């Protein structure tokens, strides 16, 4: 069965599991770091349409899974979907729900054509509307038009909410210990396995989802440098969901850090394609409130500077936003 036949058969089998009619809509979408074909599945009684990615599912079929079995699995997931309540697209709701997320700029050129964004070195800060702690949607040009807002107004709201969000700066080993205890490993066993304190710190939000935007908060970055006890920090993009920070004084060669970042990012078992952020290393200076990008020679430039209120970044020379 070829790919097109597979898609038709899959939709037929999914529909056979439901009495209510499902509207299947196929389209090519720009997701973070990827351009994929999706099939949206919207019941007549619902306004939100869950999506599946048929090319990925086709690979499962080619590995030997019957179409009926695949369709039954998808149908069971559809039955369990909890449809979030989306607030009306009004200025008042926008002020509560829009904040920035960071994505890689070069890998998302097509996506960035569809939405307002702010340059942040080799990254782009894009506005997202948060429906819940785990769900959000892109504030694209269409949403911006419905809101009747300019991109500057969107940016102002997103920066304020991003600045004031709840972030954490935590010793990497301590974070791992807590995670291990959460899955049931005894505290004493965990401490024996990891007796030492790490020199690396995780910078993320409380949800640990799109938490790399922590570096966009001037107040948090100042606080993180104080907690780590260093005026200068090297910042490593672990993924879209977190940054890692280390005291710059204990690192002799930032290019070594860059090689580590690139090595980790090249392993999709460690960083999924959709979670990749950057192969770069950055340096944060607590006195100047600058975040600088490290080049191939280990030199730092293109400084992103926060204002005192953390609400805008001025563009002067190589200083970018």
PDB file of C-alpha atoms in Angstrom, residues 6 21 66 142 171 224 278 303:
ATOM      1  CA  UNK A   6      -2.503   4.434   3.405  1.00  0.00           C
ATOM      2  CA  UNK A  21     -18.828  12.568  11.517  1.00  0.00           C
ATOM      3  CA  UNK A  66      -1.770  -3.272  10.631  1.00  0.00           C
ATOM      4  CA  UNK A 142      -3.977  35.902  11.262  1.00  0.00           C
ATOM      5  CA  UNK A 171      21.727  22.883  40.451  1.00  0.00           C
ATOM      6  CA  UNK A 224      20.290  33.598  38.642  1.00  0.00           C
ATOM      7  CA  UNK A 278      20.828  26.194  18.987  1.00  0.00           C
ATOM      8  CA  UNK A 303      25.077  41.673  22.407  1.00  0.00           C
TER       9      UNK A 303
END
